[in-house]
Short mmCIF file of C-alpha atoms in Angstrom, two decimals:
data_model
loop_
_atom_site.label_atom_id
_atom_site.label_comp_id
_atom_site.label_asym_id
_atom_site.label_seq_id
_atom_site.Cartn_x
_atom_site.Cartn_y
_atom_site.Cartn_z
CA UNK A 1 -20.52 -61.04 -10.61
CA UNK A 2 -22.78 -58.74 -12.54
CA UNK A 3 -22.30 -55.30 -11.11
CA UNK A 4 -19.35 -53.36 -9.78
CA UNK A 5 -19.17 -53.36 -5.99
CA UNK A 6 -18.02 -50.07 -4.52
CA UNK A 7 -18.44 -50.76 -0.80
CA UNK A 8 -15.71 -50.12 1.75
CA UNK A 9 -15.51 -53.26 3.80
CA UNK A 10 -12.79 -53.56 6.35
CA UNK A 11 -10.74 -56.68 6.02
CA UNK A 12 -11.30 -58.90 9.01
CA UNK A 13 -9.58 -62.08 10.03
CA UNK A 14 -11.76 -65.13 10.25
CA UNK A 15 -9.37 -67.12 12.37
CA UNK A 16 -12.01 -69.19 14.07
CA UNK A 17 -14.47 -69.23 11.19
CA UNK A 18 -11.83 -70.59 8.90
CA UNK A 19 -11.53 -73.67 11.01
CA UNK A 20 -15.20 -74.50 10.68
CA UNK A 21 -15.24 -75.66 7.07
CA UNK A 22 -13.05 -75.87 4.01
CA UNK A 23 -12.69 -72.91 1.70
CA UNK A 24 -14.24 -73.01 -1.74
CA UNK A 25 -12.38 -72.23 -4.91
CA UNK A 26 -13.80 -68.82 -5.90
CA UNK A 27 -12.00 -65.80 -4.47
CA UNK A 28 -14.48 -63.38 -2.89
CA UNK A 29 -11.95 -61.62 -0.69
CA UNK A 30 -12.72 -58.28 -2.33
CA UNK A 31 -15.90 -58.34 -0.22
CA UNK A 32 -13.83 -58.17 2.96
CA UNK A 33 -14.08 -61.79 3.91
CA UNK A 34 -11.12 -64.10 4.12
CA UNK A 35 -13.00 -66.88 2.42
CA UNK A 36 -16.46 -67.83 1.31
CA UNK A 37 -17.91 -70.50 3.59
CA UNK A 38 -20.07 -73.30 2.23
CA UNK A 39 -23.78 -72.77 2.72
CA UNK A 40 -27.15 -72.42 1.00
CA UNK A 41 -26.75 -68.71 0.35
CA UNK A 42 -22.99 -68.23 0.32
CA UNK A 43 -21.28 -65.89 -2.12
CA UNK A 44 -20.92 -68.52 -4.82
CA UNK A 45 -24.59 -69.51 -4.65
CA UNK A 46 -25.84 -65.92 -4.81
CA UNK A 47 -23.31 -65.11 -7.56
CA UNK A 48 -25.06 -67.75 -9.67
CA UNK A 49 -28.33 -65.78 -9.50
CA UNK A 50 -29.19 -63.15 -12.09
CA UNK A 51 -31.60 -60.42 -11.01
CA UNK A 52 -30.46 -57.90 -13.60
CA UNK A 53 -33.11 -55.29 -14.39
CA UNK A 54 -35.05 -55.99 -11.17
CA UNK A 55 -35.33 -53.84 -8.05
CA UNK A 56 -35.47 -54.60 -4.33
CA UNK A 57 -36.69 -52.00 -1.81
CA UNK A 58 -35.51 -52.36 1.78
CA UNK A 59 -36.35 -50.36 4.91
CA UNK A 60 -34.09 -50.60 7.93
CA UNK A 61 -32.82 -48.78 10.99
CA UNK A 62 -30.47 -45.82 10.81
CA UNK A 63 -26.72 -46.41 10.54
CA UNK A 64 -24.89 -47.99 12.27
CA UNK A 65 -27.03 -50.41 14.28
CA UNK A 66 -28.52 -52.89 11.76
CA UNK A 67 -28.62 -50.11 9.17
CA UNK A 68 -24.91 -50.46 8.35
CA UNK A 69 -24.90 -54.23 7.75
CA UNK A 70 -28.15 -53.88 5.79
CA UNK A 71 -26.49 -51.45 3.38
CA UNK A 72 -23.24 -53.39 3.27
CA UNK A 73 -24.87 -56.67 2.32
CA UNK A 74 -27.21 -54.87 -0.09
CA UNK A 75 -24.20 -53.57 -2.02
CA UNK A 76 -22.68 -57.03 -2.07
CA UNK A 77 -25.98 -58.58 -3.20
CA UNK A 78 -26.33 -56.00 -5.97
CA UNK A 79 -22.88 -56.71 -7.29
CA UNK A 80 -23.37 -60.47 -7.21
CA UNK A 81 -26.83 -60.58 -8.78
CA UNK A 82 -27.10 -57.43 -10.89
CA UNK A 83 -30.19 -56.30 -8.97
CA UNK A 84 -30.86 -52.68 -8.10
CA UNK A 85 -31.18 -52.52 -4.32
CA UNK A 86 -32.61 -49.43 -2.66
CA UNK A 87 -32.07 -49.12 1.12
CA UNK A 88 -34.02 -46.61 3.22
CA UNK A 89 -32.68 -45.82 6.71
CA UNK A 90 -35.11 -44.64 9.39
CA UNK A 91 -34.59 -43.64 13.07
CA UNK A 92 -36.00 -46.13 15.56
CA UNK A 93 -38.73 -43.75 16.70
CA UNK A 94 -40.14 -43.56 13.17
CA UNK A 95 -39.52 -47.12 12.02
CA UNK A 96 -42.78 -48.69 13.20
CA UNK A 97 -45.01 -46.13 11.47
CA UNK A 98 -42.92 -46.05 8.29
CA UNK A 99 -43.57 -49.78 7.92
CA UNK A 100 -47.11 -49.91 9.31
CA UNK A 101 -48.69 -47.08 7.33
CA UNK A 102 -47.97 -48.63 3.88
CA UNK A 103 -49.22 -51.97 5.22
CA UNK A 104 -52.50 -50.46 6.36
CA UNK A 105 -53.00 -48.46 3.16
CA UNK A 106 -52.26 -51.43 0.92
CA UNK A 107 -49.09 -49.91 -0.61
CA UNK A 108 -46.29 -52.18 -1.76
CA UNK A 109 -43.64 -49.84 -0.39
CA UNK A 110 -40.92 -52.25 0.75
CA UNK A 111 -40.00 -55.81 -0.13
CA UNK A 112 -37.77 -56.35 2.92
CA UNK A 113 -38.13 -54.86 6.40
CA UNK A 114 -35.73 -54.83 9.37
CA UNK A 115 -37.41 -53.96 12.69
CA UNK A 116 -37.91 -54.85 16.36
CA UNK A 117 -39.11 -58.43 16.67
CA UNK A 118 -41.71 -57.52 19.31
CA UNK A 119 -43.78 -55.79 16.62
CA UNK A 120 -44.79 -59.17 15.23
CA UNK A 121 -48.11 -58.77 17.02
CA UNK A 122 -48.95 -55.81 14.76
CA UNK A 123 -47.15 -56.89 11.58
CA UNK A 124 -47.95 -60.61 11.36
CA UNK A 125 -50.89 -60.32 9.00
CA UNK A 126 -48.81 -58.37 6.46
CA UNK A 127 -45.80 -60.71 6.28
CA UNK A 128 -44.98 -63.48 3.81
CA UNK A 129 -44.26 -66.86 5.43
CA UNK A 130 -40.64 -67.96 5.08
CA UNK A 131 -40.65 -70.62 2.31
CA UNK A 132 -39.61 -74.13 3.28
CA UNK A 133 -36.47 -73.94 1.14
CA UNK A 134 -35.15 -71.16 3.37
CA UNK A 135 -36.40 -72.75 6.61
CA UNK A 136 -34.32 -75.78 5.56
CA UNK A 137 -31.25 -73.69 4.61
CA UNK A 138 -27.87 -74.29 6.22
CA UNK A 139 -27.98 -70.88 7.87
CA UNK A 140 -31.29 -71.68 9.54
CA UNK A 141 -30.22 -75.16 10.63
CA UNK A 142 -28.65 -74.14 13.92
CA UNK A 143 -30.66 -71.04 14.76
CA UNK A 144 -31.58 -71.73 18.39
CA UNK A 145 -35.09 -72.90 19.19
CA UNK A 146 -35.81 -69.74 21.18
CA UNK A 147 -35.06 -67.46 18.23
CA UNK A 148 -36.97 -69.69 15.83
CA UNK A 149 -39.82 -69.17 18.30
CA UNK A 150 -39.33 -65.41 18.22
CA UNK A 151 -39.60 -65.59 14.41
CA UNK A 152 -42.81 -67.61 14.44
CA UNK A 153 -46.49 -66.81 14.78
CA UNK A 154 -49.16 -69.45 15.24
CA UNK A 155 -46.55 -72.09 14.53
CA UNK A 156 -45.37 -70.61 11.22
CA UNK A 157 -42.07 -68.79 10.63
CA UNK A 158 -42.88 -65.33 9.27
CA UNK A 159 -39.79 -63.41 10.46
CA UNK A 160 -36.28 -64.19 9.21
CA UNK A 161 -33.86 -64.64 12.17
CA UNK A 162 -30.70 -62.53 11.88
CA UNK A 163 -30.02 -61.44 15.47
CA UNK A 164 -30.32 -62.78 18.99
CA UNK A 165 -30.79 -60.45 21.94
CA UNK A 166 -31.06 -61.01 25.63
CA UNK A 167 -30.19 -59.25 28.89
CA UNK A 168 -27.46 -60.55 31.14
CA UNK A 169 -25.14 -59.31 33.90
CA UNK A 170 -21.72 -57.80 33.13
CA UNK A 171 -19.17 -57.09 35.83
CA UNK A 172 -15.53 -56.12 36.39
CA UNK A 173 -13.37 -59.08 37.34
CA UNK A 174 -10.48 -56.83 38.42
CA UNK A 175 -12.69 -55.82 41.36
CA UNK A 176 -14.39 -59.12 42.19
CA UNK A 177 -10.99 -60.91 42.05
CA UNK A 178 -9.07 -58.20 43.90
CA UNK A 179 -7.95 -59.62 47.29
CA UNK A 180 -7.57 -56.21 48.91
CA UNK A 181 -11.04 -55.07 47.85
CA UNK A 182 -12.53 -58.42 48.84
CA UNK A 183 -11.04 -58.11 52.31
CA UNK A 184 -12.29 -54.55 52.64
CA UNK A 185 -15.80 -55.53 51.57
CA UNK A 186 -15.84 -58.44 54.05
CA UNK A 187 -14.64 -56.24 56.88
CA UNK A 188 -17.18 -53.52 56.15
CA UNK A 189 -20.25 -55.64 55.35
CA UNK A 190 -19.65 -58.90 57.16
CA UNK A 191 -20.04 -61.02 54.06
CA UNK A 192 -17.84 -62.21 51.22
CA UNK A 193 -17.78 -60.31 47.95
CA UNK A 194 -19.45 -62.51 45.34
CA UNK A 195 -21.04 -61.95 41.96
CA UNK A 196 -24.63 -60.93 42.85
CA UNK A 197 -27.07 -63.82 42.85
CA UNK A 198 -30.09 -61.62 43.64
CA UNK A 199 -31.09 -58.05 42.87
CA UNK A 200 -30.84 -57.24 46.59
CA UNK A 201 -27.18 -58.34 46.49
CA UNK A 202 -26.66 -56.38 43.27
CA UNK A 203 -27.90 -53.19 44.92
CA UNK A 204 -25.78 -53.79 48.01
CA UNK A 205 -22.56 -54.38 46.05
CA UNK A 206 -23.29 -51.52 43.64
CA UNK A 207 -23.91 -49.08 46.46
CA UNK A 208 -20.76 -50.14 48.32
CA UNK A 209 -18.59 -49.56 45.24
CA UNK A 210 -19.95 -46.11 44.40
CA UNK A 211 -18.14 -42.88 44.95
CA UNK A 212 -14.45 -43.80 45.13
CA UNK A 213 -11.63 -44.64 42.74
CA UNK A 214 -11.51 -48.42 43.08
CA UNK A 215 -9.55 -49.06 39.88
CA UNK A 216 -6.82 -46.48 40.49
CA UNK A 217 -7.23 -44.49 37.28
CA UNK A 218 -7.66 -41.18 39.06
CA UNK A 219 -11.39 -41.02 38.36
CA UNK A 220 -14.26 -41.73 40.74
CA UNK A 221 -16.06 -44.98 39.98
CA UNK A 222 -19.65 -46.05 40.53
CA UNK A 223 -21.56 -49.28 41.12
CA UNK A 224 -24.16 -49.61 38.40
CA UNK A 225 -25.04 -48.26 34.97
CA UNK A 226 -28.62 -48.98 33.90
CA UNK A 227 -30.94 -47.87 31.10
CA UNK A 228 -33.21 -45.64 33.18
CA UNK A 229 -34.29 -42.99 30.66
CA UNK A 230 -38.03 -43.24 30.16
CA UNK A 231 -38.05 -42.98 26.38
CA UNK A 232 -34.93 -45.03 25.72
CA UNK A 233 -35.72 -48.70 26.32
CA UNK A 234 -36.06 -48.28 30.08
CA UNK A 235 -39.00 -50.70 29.96
CA UNK A 236 -36.55 -53.51 29.16
CA UNK A 237 -34.40 -52.71 32.21
CA UNK A 238 -37.46 -52.82 34.45
CA UNK A 239 -38.53 -56.19 33.03
CA UNK A 240 -35.06 -57.57 33.80
CA UNK A 241 -35.36 -56.43 37.41
CA UNK A 242 -38.96 -57.57 37.96
CA UNK A 243 -38.82 -60.91 36.15
CA UNK A 244 -37.39 -63.18 38.89
CA UNK A 245 -39.90 -61.86 41.46
CA UNK A 246 -42.91 -62.06 39.14
CA UNK A 247 -42.15 -65.13 36.97
CA UNK A 248 -42.80 -68.14 39.20
CA UNK A 249 -41.42 -71.34 37.65
CA UNK A 250 -44.52 -73.32 38.68
CA UNK A 251 -47.12 -70.79 37.55
CA UNK A 252 -48.03 -70.90 33.89
CA UNK A 253 -50.45 -68.96 31.75
CA UNK A 254 -48.97 -65.50 31.47
CA UNK A 255 -46.38 -63.08 32.87
CA UNK A 256 -47.83 -59.70 31.83
CA UNK A 257 -51.48 -60.83 31.81
CA UNK A 258 -53.49 -63.74 33.08
CA UNK A 259 -54.22 -65.39 29.74
CA UNK A 260 -57.66 -66.59 30.86
CA UNK A 261 -58.95 -63.22 32.00
CA UNK A 262 -56.49 -60.80 30.30
CA UNK A 263 -56.29 -59.03 33.65
CA UNK A 264 -52.97 -57.10 33.86
CA UNK A 265 -50.43 -58.52 36.31
CA UNK A 266 -48.17 -55.49 36.11
CA UNK A 267 -49.18 -54.21 39.56
CA UNK A 268 -48.94 -57.54 41.39
CA UNK A 269 -46.39 -57.86 44.25
CA UNK A 270 -43.59 -59.37 42.13
CA UNK A 271 -43.52 -56.40 39.74
CA UNK A 272 -43.80 -53.97 42.65
CA UNK A 273 -40.80 -55.57 44.41
CA UNK A 274 -38.77 -55.27 41.20
CA UNK A 275 -39.65 -51.58 40.92
CA UNK A 276 -38.83 -50.90 44.58
CA UNK A 277 -35.33 -52.28 43.99
CA UNK A 278 -34.98 -50.33 40.72
CA UNK A 279 -35.79 -47.11 42.60
CA UNK A 280 -33.31 -48.01 45.36
CA UNK A 281 -30.57 -48.76 42.82
CA UNK A 282 -30.31 -45.11 41.83
CA UNK A 283 -28.02 -44.57 44.84
CA UNK A 284 -25.30 -46.44 42.94
CA UNK A 285 -25.75 -44.68 39.58
CA UNK A 286 -23.10 -42.29 38.21
CA UNK A 287 -24.05 -38.59 38.10
CA UNK A 288 -26.96 -38.27 35.68
CA UNK A 289 -27.47 -42.02 35.71
CA UNK A 290 -31.21 -41.77 36.34
CA UNK A 291 -31.46 -40.38 32.81
CA UNK A 292 -29.06 -42.82 31.15
CA UNK A 293 -30.14 -44.16 27.79
CA UNK A 294 -28.68 -47.24 26.14
CA UNK A 295 -25.71 -45.35 24.74
CA UNK A 296 -24.84 -43.98 28.17
CA UNK A 297 -25.02 -47.44 29.70
CA UNK A 298 -22.77 -48.83 26.96
CA UNK A 299 -20.06 -46.26 27.48
CA UNK A 300 -20.33 -46.17 31.28
CA UNK A 301 -19.64 -49.88 31.72
CA UNK A 302 -17.69 -50.37 28.50
CA UNK A 303 -15.57 -47.33 29.28
CA UNK A 304 -14.69 -48.49 32.79
CA UNK A 305 -16.75 -46.03 34.86
CA UNK A 306 -19.00 -48.57 36.57
CA UNK A 307 -18.61 -51.92 38.27
CA UNK A 308 -21.71 -53.65 36.91
CA UNK A 309 -24.32 -53.34 34.22
CA UNK A 310 -26.96 -55.40 32.48
CA UNK A 311 -28.68 -55.10 29.13
CA UNK A 312 -27.75 -56.17 25.60
CA UNK A 313 -24.32 -57.22 24.29
CA UNK A 314 -23.18 -53.74 23.32
CA UNK A 315 -21.55 -52.70 26.61
CA UNK A 316 -19.76 -56.04 26.87
CA UNK A 317 -18.47 -55.80 23.29
CA UNK A 318 -17.45 -52.18 23.98
CA UNK A 319 -15.44 -53.32 26.99
CA UNK A 320 -13.77 -56.02 24.88
CA UNK A 321 -12.68 -53.77 22.02
CA UNK A 322 -8.95 -53.79 21.28
CA UNK A 323 -8.54 -50.21 22.47
CA UNK A 324 -10.53 -50.66 25.68
CA UNK A 325 -8.68 -50.10 28.96
CA UNK A 326 -10.89 -52.73 30.62
CA UNK A 327 -10.40 -55.38 27.93
CA UNK A 328 -10.30 -58.85 29.50
CA UNK A 329 -11.14 -57.37 32.89
CA UNK A 330 -14.85 -58.20 32.55
CA UNK A 331 -17.09 -61.25 32.67
CA UNK A 332 -20.69 -62.18 31.93
CA UNK A 333 -23.17 -63.94 34.22
CA UNK A 334 -26.90 -64.63 34.33
CA UNK A 335 -29.13 -61.82 35.52
CA UNK A 336 -29.56 -61.75 39.31
CA UNK A 337 -32.49 -63.73 40.64
CA UNK A 338 -34.85 -63.67 43.62
CA UNK A 339 -35.15 -65.76 46.78
CA UNK A 340 -38.79 -64.74 47.18
CA UNK A 341 -41.15 -65.13 44.22
CA UNK A 342 -44.77 -64.06 44.02
CA UNK A 343 -47.16 -66.96 43.40
CA UNK A 344 -50.33 -65.53 41.89
CA UNK A 345 -52.08 -68.88 42.11
CA UNK A 346 -51.81 -68.95 45.90
CA UNK A 347 -51.53 -65.23 46.50
CA UNK A 348 -48.34 -65.71 48.55
CA UNK A 349 -44.58 -65.25 48.37
CA UNK A 350 -42.70 -68.54 47.94
CA UNK A 351 -39.14 -68.86 49.23
CA UNK A 352 -36.34 -70.37 47.16
CA UNK A 353 -33.06 -71.62 48.66
CA UNK A 354 -31.43 -71.15 45.26
CA UNK A 355 -32.48 -67.86 43.69
CA UNK A 356 -35.18 -68.08 41.07
CA UNK A 357 -33.85 -67.02 37.68
CA UNK A 358 -36.03 -65.75 34.84
CA UNK A 359 -33.78 -65.16 31.80
CA UNK A 360 -35.07 -62.29 29.68
CA UNK A 361 -34.95 -62.82 25.93
CA UNK A 362 -35.53 -59.19 25.11
CA UNK A 363 -36.91 -58.12 21.80
CA UNK A 364 -33.96 -57.95 19.35
CA UNK A 365 -33.85 -57.20 15.65
CA UNK A 366 -35.52 -59.29 13.01
CA UNK A 367 -36.34 -59.12 9.32
CA UNK A 368 -39.22 -60.12 7.08
CA UNK A 369 -40.60 -60.01 3.55
CA UNK A 370 -43.83 -58.18 2.77
CA UNK A 371 -46.75 -60.32 1.64
CA UNK A 372 -47.37 -57.65 -1.02
CA UNK A 373 -43.88 -57.88 -2.50
CA UNK A 374 -43.66 -58.74 -6.20
CA UNK A 375 -40.07 -59.89 -5.64
CA UNK A 376 -40.44 -62.42 -2.85
CA UNK A 377 -37.84 -64.89 -4.15
CA UNK A 378 -35.22 -62.15 -4.53
CA UNK A 379 -36.19 -60.72 -1.13
CA UNK A 380 -35.73 -64.03 0.65
CA UNK A 381 -32.48 -64.61 -1.26
CA UNK A 382 -31.24 -61.28 0.09
CA UNK A 383 -32.13 -62.20 3.69
CA UNK A 384 -30.60 -65.65 3.28
CA UNK A 385 -27.43 -63.99 1.93
CA UNK A 386 -27.45 -61.31 4.66
CA UNK A 387 -27.32 -64.03 7.32
CA UNK A 388 -25.11 -66.55 5.54
CA UNK A 389 -22.23 -68.14 7.41
CA UNK A 390 -19.50 -65.75 6.21
CA UNK A 391 -21.50 -62.56 6.70
CA UNK A 392 -22.75 -63.49 10.15
CA UNK A 393 -19.28 -64.26 11.50
CA UNK A 394 -18.14 -60.94 10.05
CA UNK A 395 -21.03 -58.99 11.58
CA UNK A 396 -20.72 -60.56 15.03
CA UNK A 397 -17.27 -59.02 15.35
CA UNK A 398 -18.43 -55.44 14.87
CA UNK A 399 -20.23 -54.15 17.94
CA UNK A 400 -21.91 -51.21 16.24
CA UNK A 401 -23.65 -53.53 13.75
CA UNK A 402 -26.05 -54.82 16.42
CA UNK A 403 -25.88 -58.44 15.28
CA UNK A 404 -25.54 -60.77 18.28
CA UNK A 405 -25.36 -64.55 18.69
CA UNK A 406 -28.44 -66.47 17.60
CA UNK A 407 -27.07 -69.79 16.35
CA UNK A 408 -25.62 -72.62 18.42
CA UNK A 409 -22.41 -72.25 16.39
CA UNK A 410 -22.01 -68.77 17.90
CA UNK A 411 -21.66 -70.30 21.38
CA UNK A 412 -18.11 -71.40 20.60
CA UNK A 413 -15.57 -69.99 23.04
CA UNK A 414 -12.75 -70.62 20.54
CA UNK A 415 -14.30 -68.17 18.09
CA UNK A 416 -14.28 -65.34 20.63
CA UNK A 417 -10.81 -66.27 21.85
CA UNK A 418 -9.74 -65.98 18.22
CA UNK A 419 -10.71 -62.31 18.47
CA UNK A 420 -8.33 -61.76 21.39
CA UNK A 421 -10.68 -62.48 24.25
CA UNK A 422 -9.12 -64.27 27.22
CA UNK A 423 -10.45 -67.79 27.67
CA UNK A 424 -12.15 -66.93 30.97
CA UNK A 425 -13.98 -63.97 29.41
CA UNK A 426 -15.05 -65.94 26.35
CA UNK A 427 -16.13 -68.90 28.48
CA UNK A 428 -18.26 -66.71 30.74
CA UNK A 429 -19.87 -65.10 27.69
CA UNK A 430 -20.84 -68.25 25.82
CA UNK A 431 -21.86 -70.09 29.01
CA UNK A 432 -24.17 -67.23 30.01
CA UNK A 433 -25.80 -66.91 26.60
CA UNK A 434 -26.14 -70.61 25.88
CA UNK A 435 -27.42 -71.25 29.42
CA UNK A 436 -30.38 -69.01 28.72
CA UNK A 437 -31.36 -71.32 25.89
CA UNK A 438 -31.72 -74.18 28.36
CA UNK A 439 -33.96 -72.37 30.85
CA UNK A 440 -37.64 -73.31 31.06
CA UNK A 441 -38.51 -70.14 33.02
CA UNK A 442 -37.79 -67.49 30.38
CA UNK A 443 -39.48 -64.15 29.88
CA UNK A 444 -40.04 -62.50 26.49
CA UNK A 445 -41.34 -59.10 25.51
CA UNK A 446 -45.03 -58.49 25.13
CA UNK A 447 -45.72 -59.39 21.47
CA UNK A 448 -49.30 -58.26 20.90
CA UNK A 449 -51.10 -55.60 18.85
CA UNK A 450 -50.53 -52.22 20.43
CA UNK A 451 -47.34 -53.29 22.17
CA UNK A 452 -45.92 -49.78 21.93
CA UNK A 453 -48.88 -48.43 23.90
CA UNK A 454 -48.40 -50.99 26.65
CA UNK A 455 -44.64 -50.41 26.90
CA UNK A 456 -44.99 -46.63 26.82
CA UNK A 457 -47.55 -46.77 29.63
CA UNK A 458 -45.24 -49.01 31.67
CA UNK A 459 -42.26 -46.73 31.11
CA UNK A 460 -44.26 -43.70 32.22
CA UNK A 461 -45.31 -45.45 35.42
CA UNK A 462 -41.81 -46.65 36.21
CA UNK A 463 -40.46 -43.16 35.57
CA UNK A 464 -42.96 -41.68 38.03
CA UNK A 465 -41.71 -44.05 40.72
CA UNK A 466 -38.05 -43.43 39.87
CA UNK A 467 -38.66 -39.69 40.21
CA UNK A 468 -40.38 -40.13 43.57
CA UNK A 469 -43.66 -38.76 42.27
CA UNK A 470 -45.52 -41.96 43.23
CA UNK A 471 -44.78 -45.04 45.28
CA UNK A 472 -44.00 -48.14 43.18
CA UNK A 473 -47.40 -49.62 44.04
CA UNK A 474 -49.25 -46.40 43.12
CA UNK A 475 -47.30 -46.08 39.88
CA UNK A 476 -47.98 -49.65 38.77
CA UNK A 477 -51.64 -49.44 39.82
CA UNK A 478 -51.88 -46.56 37.38
CA UNK A 479 -50.20 -48.60 34.66
CA UNK A 480 -52.59 -51.49 35.23
CA UNK A 481 -55.56 -49.16 34.87
CA UNK A 482 -54.18 -47.80 31.60
CA UNK A 483 -53.55 -51.33 30.34
CA UNK A 484 -57.19 -52.25 31.00
CA UNK A 485 -58.19 -49.30 28.84
CA UNK A 486 -55.84 -50.40 26.04
CA UNK A 487 -57.26 -53.92 26.22
CA UNK A 488 -60.76 -52.52 25.85
CA UNK A 489 -59.78 -50.39 22.85
CA UNK A 490 -57.94 -53.14 20.98
CA UNK A 491 -60.30 -55.93 21.97
CA UNK A 492 -59.85 -58.58 24.66
CA UNK A 493 -60.35 -61.56 22.35
CA UNK A 494 -57.94 -60.21 19.73
CA UNK A 495 -55.29 -59.60 22.38
CA UNK A 496 -55.82 -62.99 24.03
CA UNK A 497 -55.36 -64.79 20.70
CA UNK A 498 -52.11 -62.89 20.09
CA UNK A 499 -50.88 -63.20 23.67
CA UNK A 500 -51.32 -66.98 23.53
CA UNK A 501 -48.35 -67.05 21.11
CA UNK A 502 -46.15 -65.47 23.77
CA UNK A 503 -47.43 -67.65 26.59
CA UNK A 504 -46.69 -70.79 24.56
CA UNK A 505 -43.15 -69.49 24.03
CA UNK A 506 -42.63 -68.77 27.75
CA UNK A 507 -44.28 -71.97 28.92
CA UNK A 508 -42.34 -74.10 26.45
CA UNK A 509 -45.41 -75.32 24.60
CA UNK A 510 -44.19 -74.44 21.08
#
């Protein structure tokens, strides 16, 4: 160790991690880990490096999400290697431009960047490919194929995987397993209370369980918390709702566009059906729910206000915190599906006896090294250390860090049970997440140049429909028209070449 570490790590138990491999001799417990785990970039390996007198510049998100683990592991890296590590924290709304402007002006501003993985369509030409030594590292060995795909562009890994994000359903088991409530639901609706298999069922159940105190805490409960605020990732919620109606398992060649023509598909009947149901769902939102951002959704479901939710892991982890009153009263499940799916090849709705599912691997955080960096080896060593076996198991346990499962080793129910999760909760969680890896009908975010323009346009259109200013069809017709204009400005051929990367990922051709 070459520099004094002054960080303030909390000491966490690695009950499950400790069973994965034998401890090594060196004591690194002062870093807040119970033991160093063997691996290409573990503490011992990085301790053997000497970067004294050299500097690493890193840009990342604001604390805590991703920003906190970035700073934490930077301090550790500095102490181990002697390097000076400078970390710049930036709010999400400014992060894209703070990275892009130096790229475009040829400035070597940052060696390492943490950002939203969907920006790969804009950033790819400025990133250094991940060297083979790191692609072959132990930490990379069991990164799932889907997240290796997210990190790659034209078949080459140029982003360094350190997070895995997807949308899935979360629900309260103390309601769905409650015999009295089940009997009441059956008597009132004529059907059994089951975990929603379609978005129509989701809306029905959510509406039924809105407006009364079904958990006996003295507070009125509601059916659904969703990210519906236009400027706060609402576009991801809409994609979750529209995907099973618009992503036909037998139709290849594009979800957002027809790859051959680059004609927008955003106003086709599948997307319109998804928006109609999103608008209808507002009846089951808590007061103010039509303006809920991600933080509101997290605390509404995680705090016990609502019966169901869907988005990233945060609300589920919030519900499972030690001090949560709903701890071990929740479960995870795949996103609801659709029994009718739009077939754009035939121009008809196809019926499915078993609901069509279209798992949504939503954007998630990633990291990369600038092609202009003069310290590429040190930069990749930092990223390899950031995501080493010990650090990742540590980070997964802290909800505010924003690091979620992305390796097959993370789909181990025993690990989560070691954190105090009941077996049924842990099993539902790992089965839901790992099941998404096996699907061949997945949807990803639009990863093309100008993605922010496309998503902003979509969010504006969805917001107009949610507010009743336009019908869903009128709103999405307007979005499609704007998208055609964006395609013209950026260039159809340039967009098609970029979009082909996404289509290969969705169609399983990578």
